[in-house]
mmCIF file with all atom_site columns, C-alpha atoms in Angstrom:
data_model
loop_
_atom_site.group_PDB
_atom_site.id
_atom_site.type_symbol
_atom_site.label_atom_id
_atom_site.label_alt_id
_atom_site.label_comp_id
_atom_site.label_asym_id
_atom_site.label_entity_id
_atom_site.label_seq_id
_atom_site.pdbx_PDB_ins_code
_atom_site.Cartn_x
_atom_site.Cartn_y
_atom_site.Cartn_z
_atom_site.occupancy
_atom_site.B_iso_or_equiv
_atom_site.pdbx_formal_charge
_atom_site.auth_seq_id
_atom_site.auth_comp_id
_atom_site.auth_asym_id
_atom_site.auth_atom_id
_atom_site.pdbx_PDB_model_num
ATOM 1   C CA . UNK A 1 1   ? 10.792 -71.491 -23.510 1.00 87.00 ? 1   UNK A CA 1
ATOM 2   C CA . UNK A 1 2   ? 12.722 -74.370 -24.005 1.00 88.00 ? 2   UNK A CA 1
ATOM 3   C CA . UNK A 1 3   ? 14.741 -72.604 -26.837 1.00 92.00 ? 3   UNK A CA 1
ATOM 4   C CA . UNK A 1 4   ? 15.757 -70.118 -24.034 1.00 92.00 ? 4   UNK A CA 1
ATOM 5   C CA . UNK A 1 5   ? 16.777 -72.917 -21.205 1.00 93.00 ? 5   UNK A CA 1
ATOM 6   C CA . UNK A 1 6   ? 18.003 -74.605 -23.943 1.00 93.00 ? 6   UNK A CA 1
ATOM 7   C CA . UNK A 1 7   ? 20.594 -71.248 -25.107 1.00 94.00 ? 7   UNK A CA 1
ATOM 8   C CA . UNK A 1 8   ? 21.124 -69.978 -21.268 1.00 94.00 ? 8   UNK A CA 1
ATOM 9   C CA . UNK A 1 9   ? 21.730 -73.776 -19.573 1.00 94.00 ? 9   UNK A CA 1
ATOM 10  C CA . UNK A 1 10  ? 24.069 -74.523 -22.343 1.00 94.00 ? 10  UNK A CA 1
ATOM 11  C CA . UNK A 1 11  ? 25.532 -71.632 -21.840 1.00 96.00 ? 11  UNK A CA 1
ATOM 12  C CA . UNK A 1 12  ? 26.101 -71.778 -18.157 1.00 94.00 ? 12  UNK A CA 1
ATOM 13  C CA . UNK A 1 13  ? 27.425 -75.604 -18.880 1.00 93.00 ? 13  UNK A CA 1
ATOM 14  C CA . UNK A 1 14  ? 30.004 -74.034 -21.484 1.00 96.00 ? 14  UNK A CA 1
ATOM 15  C CA . UNK A 1 15  ? 31.278 -71.638 -19.309 1.00 94.00 ? 15  UNK A CA 1
ATOM 16  C CA . UNK A 1 16  ? 31.151 -73.749 -15.366 1.00 89.00 ? 16  UNK A CA 1
ATOM 17  C CA . UNK A 1 17  ? 33.236 -76.588 -17.116 1.00 90.00 ? 17  UNK A CA 1
ATOM 18  C CA . UNK A 1 18  ? 35.891 -74.175 -18.734 1.00 92.00 ? 18  UNK A CA 1
ATOM 19  C CA . UNK A 1 19  ? 36.284 -73.084 -15.550 1.00 88.00 ? 19  UNK A CA 1
ATOM 20  C CA . UNK A 1 20  ? 36.283 -76.304 -14.145 1.00 85.00 ? 20  UNK A CA 1
ATOM 21  C CA . UNK A 1 21  ? 39.806 -76.196 -15.504 1.00 83.00 ? 21  UNK A CA 1
ATOM 22  C CA . UNK A 1 22  ? 41.046 -73.012 -13.902 1.00 82.00 ? 22  UNK A CA 1
ATOM 23  C CA . UNK A 1 23  ? 39.215 -72.337 -10.632 1.00 76.00 ? 23  UNK A CA 1
ATOM 24  C CA . UNK A 1 24  ? 40.268 -74.422 -7.182  1.00 70.00 ? 24  UNK A CA 1
ATOM 25  C CA . UNK A 1 25  ? 36.735 -73.813 -5.220  1.00 62.00 ? 25  UNK A CA 1
ATOM 26  C CA . UNK A 1 26  ? 34.696 -75.727 -8.624  1.00 63.00 ? 26  UNK A CA 1
ATOM 27  C CA . UNK A 1 27  ? 37.711 -78.200 -9.946  1.00 64.00 ? 27  UNK A CA 1
ATOM 28  C CA . UNK A 1 28  ? 35.972 -81.633 -10.513 1.00 67.00 ? 28  UNK A CA 1
ATOM 29  C CA . UNK A 1 29  ? 36.930 -84.197 -12.585 1.00 72.00 ? 29  UNK A CA 1
ATOM 30  C CA . UNK A 1 30  ? 38.371 -82.926 -15.941 1.00 79.00 ? 30  UNK A CA 1
ATOM 31  C CA . UNK A 1 31  ? 36.244 -85.738 -17.575 1.00 80.00 ? 31  UNK A CA 1
ATOM 32  C CA . UNK A 1 32  ? 33.321 -84.430 -15.425 1.00 79.00 ? 32  UNK A CA 1
ATOM 33  C CA . UNK A 1 33  ? 34.721 -80.725 -17.204 1.00 84.00 ? 33  UNK A CA 1
ATOM 34  C CA . UNK A 1 34  ? 34.648 -81.932 -20.937 1.00 89.00 ? 34  UNK A CA 1
ATOM 35  C CA . UNK A 1 35  ? 30.659 -83.516 -19.942 1.00 88.00 ? 35  UNK A CA 1
ATOM 36  C CA . UNK A 1 36  ? 29.964 -80.181 -18.473 1.00 90.00 ? 36  UNK A CA 1
ATOM 37  C CA . UNK A 1 37  ? 31.169 -78.642 -22.093 1.00 94.00 ? 37  UNK A CA 1
ATOM 38  C CA . UNK A 1 38  ? 29.476 -81.120 -24.671 1.00 95.00 ? 38  UNK A CA 1
ATOM 39  C CA . UNK A 1 39  ? 26.456 -80.478 -23.402 1.00 94.00 ? 39  UNK A CA 1
ATOM 40  C CA . UNK A 1 40  ? 26.331 -77.102 -23.059 1.00 95.00 ? 40  UNK A CA 1
ATOM 41  C CA . UNK A 1 41  ? 27.571 -77.060 -26.604 1.00 96.00 ? 41  UNK A CA 1
ATOM 42  C CA . UNK A 1 42  ? 24.887 -79.458 -27.305 1.00 93.00 ? 42  UNK A CA 1
ATOM 43  C CA . UNK A 1 43  ? 22.700 -76.767 -26.086 1.00 94.00 ? 43  UNK A CA 1
ATOM 44  C CA . UNK A 1 44  ? 23.186 -73.878 -27.392 1.00 95.00 ? 44  UNK A CA 1
ATOM 45  C CA . UNK A 1 45  ? 23.195 -77.006 -30.901 1.00 94.00 ? 45  UNK A CA 1
ATOM 46  C CA . UNK A 1 46  ? 19.938 -77.305 -30.046 1.00 92.00 ? 46  UNK A CA 1
ATOM 47  C CA . UNK A 1 47  ? 18.410 -73.996 -29.204 1.00 92.00 ? 47  UNK A CA 1
ATOM 48  C CA . UNK A 1 48  ? 17.846 -73.216 -32.844 1.00 89.00 ? 48  UNK A CA 1
ATOM 49  C CA . UNK A 1 49  ? 15.667 -76.028 -32.917 1.00 89.00 ? 49  UNK A CA 1
ATOM 50  C CA . UNK A 1 50  ? 15.201 -79.388 -30.662 1.00 89.00 ? 50  UNK A CA 1
ATOM 51  C CA . UNK A 1 51  ? 14.812 -77.451 -28.649 1.00 89.00 ? 51  UNK A CA 1
ATOM 52  C CA . UNK A 1 52  ? 12.343 -79.187 -26.219 1.00 91.00 ? 52  UNK A CA 1
ATOM 53  C CA . UNK A 1 53  ? 14.157 -82.440 -26.118 1.00 90.00 ? 53  UNK A CA 1
ATOM 54  C CA . UNK A 1 54  ? 16.933 -80.216 -24.567 1.00 93.00 ? 54  UNK A CA 1
ATOM 55  C CA . UNK A 1 55  ? 15.159 -79.578 -22.261 1.00 94.00 ? 55  UNK A CA 1
ATOM 56  C CA . UNK A 1 56  ? 14.132 -83.080 -21.719 1.00 94.00 ? 56  UNK A CA 1
ATOM 57  C CA . UNK A 1 57  ? 16.851 -84.834 -21.343 1.00 93.00 ? 57  UNK A CA 1
ATOM 58  C CA . UNK A 1 58  ? 18.258 -81.710 -19.185 1.00 94.00 ? 58  UNK A CA 1
ATOM 59  C CA . UNK A 1 59  ? 16.154 -82.828 -16.828 1.00 95.00 ? 59  UNK A CA 1
ATOM 60  C CA . UNK A 1 60  ? 16.460 -86.408 -16.782 1.00 95.00 ? 60  UNK A CA 1
ATOM 61  C CA . UNK A 1 61  ? 19.212 -86.523 -16.985 1.00 92.00 ? 61  UNK A CA 1
ATOM 62  C CA . UNK A 1 62  ? 20.068 -84.071 -14.026 1.00 92.00 ? 62  UNK A CA 1
ATOM 63  C CA . UNK A 1 63  ? 17.245 -85.817 -11.599 1.00 94.00 ? 63  UNK A CA 1
ATOM 64  C CA . UNK A 1 64  ? 19.395 -89.226 -12.441 1.00 90.00 ? 64  UNK A CA 1
ATOM 65  C CA . UNK A 1 65  ? 22.655 -87.167 -10.993 1.00 87.00 ? 65  UNK A CA 1
ATOM 66  C CA . UNK A 1 66  ? 20.644 -86.206 -7.737  1.00 90.00 ? 66  UNK A CA 1
ATOM 67  C CA . UNK A 1 67  ? 19.424 -89.137 -7.259  1.00 90.00 ? 67  UNK A CA 1
ATOM 68  C CA . UNK A 1 68  ? 22.505 -91.144 -7.000  1.00 85.00 ? 68  UNK A CA 1
ATOM 69  C CA . UNK A 1 69  ? 24.100 -88.503 -5.400  1.00 84.00 ? 69  UNK A CA 1
ATOM 70  C CA . UNK A 1 70  ? 22.029 -88.090 -2.384  1.00 85.00 ? 70  UNK A CA 1
ATOM 71  C CA . UNK A 1 71  ? 21.276 -92.161 -2.775  1.00 83.00 ? 71  UNK A CA 1
ATOM 72  C CA . UNK A 1 72  ? 24.887 -92.284 -1.888  1.00 77.00 ? 72  UNK A CA 1
ATOM 73  C CA . UNK A 1 73  ? 26.936 -93.221 -5.400  1.00 75.00 ? 73  UNK A CA 1
ATOM 74  C CA . UNK A 1 74  ? 29.149 -89.827 -4.881  1.00 67.00 ? 74  UNK A CA 1
ATOM 75  C CA . UNK A 1 75  ? 31.969 -91.371 -7.073  1.00 68.00 ? 75  UNK A CA 1
ATOM 76  C CA . UNK A 1 76  ? 30.124 -92.661 -11.180 1.00 65.00 ? 76  UNK A CA 1
ATOM 77  C CA . UNK A 1 77  ? 33.066 -94.719 -12.703 1.00 61.00 ? 77  UNK A CA 1
ATOM 78  C CA . UNK A 1 78  ? 35.584 -92.808 -11.117 1.00 63.00 ? 78  UNK A CA 1
ATOM 79  C CA . UNK A 1 79  ? 34.447 -89.921 -13.478 1.00 60.00 ? 79  UNK A CA 1
ATOM 80  C CA . UNK A 1 80  ? 31.595 -87.438 -12.519 1.00 68.00 ? 80  UNK A CA 1
ATOM 81  C CA . UNK A 1 81  ? 31.994 -86.914 -8.813  1.00 69.00 ? 81  UNK A CA 1
ATOM 82  C CA . UNK A 1 82  ? 29.002 -85.594 -7.073  1.00 73.00 ? 82  UNK A CA 1
ATOM 83  C CA . UNK A 1 83  ? 29.458 -83.817 -3.337  1.00 73.00 ? 83  UNK A CA 1
ATOM 84  C CA . UNK A 1 84  ? 26.263 -82.298 -1.683  1.00 78.00 ? 84  UNK A CA 1
ATOM 85  C CA . UNK A 1 85  ? 26.074 -78.984 -3.796  1.00 80.00 ? 85  UNK A CA 1
ATOM 86  C CA . UNK A 1 86  ? 26.454 -80.774 -7.456  1.00 81.00 ? 86  UNK A CA 1
ATOM 87  C CA . UNK A 1 87  ? 22.764 -82.880 -6.145  1.00 86.00 ? 87  UNK A CA 1
ATOM 88  C CA . UNK A 1 88  ? 21.326 -79.937 -5.739  1.00 93.00 ? 88  UNK A CA 1
ATOM 89  C CA . UNK A 1 89  ? 21.609 -78.239 -8.285  1.00 89.00 ? 89  UNK A CA 1
ATOM 90  C CA . UNK A 1 90  ? 21.857 -81.371 -10.212 1.00 90.00 ? 90  UNK A CA 1
ATOM 91  C CA . UNK A 1 91  ? 18.869 -81.516 -8.776  1.00 94.00 ? 91  UNK A CA 1
ATOM 92  C CA . UNK A 1 92  ? 17.380 -77.789 -10.090 1.00 94.00 ? 92  UNK A CA 1
ATOM 93  C CA . UNK A 1 93  ? 18.711 -78.432 -12.995 1.00 93.00 ? 93  UNK A CA 1
ATOM 94  C CA . UNK A 1 94  ? 16.035 -81.598 -13.010 1.00 95.00 ? 94  UNK A CA 1
ATOM 95  C CA . UNK A 1 95  ? 13.190 -79.786 -12.395 1.00 96.00 ? 95  UNK A CA 1
ATOM 96  C CA . UNK A 1 96  ? 13.010 -76.888 -14.044 1.00 95.00 ? 96  UNK A CA 1
ATOM 97  C CA . UNK A 1 97  ? 14.228 -79.087 -16.788 1.00 94.00 ? 97  UNK A CA 1
ATOM 98  C CA . UNK A 1 98  ? 11.609 -80.640 -17.194 1.00 94.00 ? 98  UNK A CA 1
ATOM 99  C CA . UNK A 1 99  ? 8.613  -77.902 -16.335 1.00 93.00 ? 99  UNK A CA 1
ATOM 100 C CA . UNK A 1 100 ? 10.158 -76.489 -19.178 1.00 93.00 ? 100 UNK A CA 1
ATOM 101 C CA . UNK A 1 101 ? 9.279  -79.604 -21.120 1.00 92.00 ? 101 UNK A CA 1
ATOM 102 C CA . UNK A 1 102 ? 6.457  -79.861 -20.056 1.00 91.00 ? 102 UNK A CA 1
ATOM 103 C CA . UNK A 1 103 ? 5.211  -75.863 -20.122 1.00 89.00 ? 103 UNK A CA 1
ATOM 104 C CA . UNK A 1 104 ? 6.441  -76.110 -24.478 1.00 82.00 ? 104 UNK A CA 1
ATOM 105 C CA . UNK A 1 105 ? 4.746  -80.151 -24.722 1.00 78.00 ? 105 UNK A CA 1
ATOM 106 C CA . UNK A 1 106 ? 1.181  -78.570 -23.173 1.00 74.00 ? 106 UNK A CA 1
ATOM 107 C CA . UNK A 1 107 ? 1.076  -74.976 -24.825 1.00 71.00 ? 107 UNK A CA 1
ATOM 108 C CA . UNK A 1 108 ? 2.342  -76.473 -28.540 1.00 65.00 ? 108 UNK A CA 1
ATOM 109 C CA . UNK A 1 109 ? -0.582 -79.640 -27.601 1.00 58.00 ? 109 UNK A CA 1
ATOM 110 C CA . UNK A 1 110 ? -3.378 -76.683 -27.189 1.00 52.00 ? 110 UNK A CA 1
ATOM 111 C CA . UNK A 1 111 ? -2.071 -74.875 -30.818 1.00 49.00 ? 111 UNK A CA 1
ATOM 112 C CA . UNK A 1 112 ? -2.483 -78.414 -32.230 1.00 49.00 ? 112 UNK A CA 1
ATOM 113 C CA . UNK A 1 113 ? -6.763 -78.557 -30.935 1.00 44.00 ? 113 UNK A CA 1
ATOM 114 C CA . UNK A 1 114 ? -7.079 -74.760 -32.149 1.00 44.00 ? 114 UNK A CA 1
ATOM 115 C CA . UNK A 1 115 ? -7.493 -73.344 -27.937 1.00 39.00 ? 115 UNK A CA 1
#
């Protein structure tokens, strides 16, 4: 499941990052769009052998961004702008990323223990 998560999230982040340069309603700061593209490329790459780590970090970063956004830090260092909509997207992505990560960990633990 982590491999599919990394691949799907990776491609979605790439597409969203590229669209941010062209579609006005979702336009964000260019550096923010580049973060999406880089994070997406890492996801596509990680889907091959490092998907569990990627899902964990997507979960952590997503939750941190959501918490910062909900706490009123809408603009981080002048490069990441967090709207209420983005906060919810980051929250959902963070929770799903960590759920996928822990599901993979528990499944691997059961396989390794002979269950």
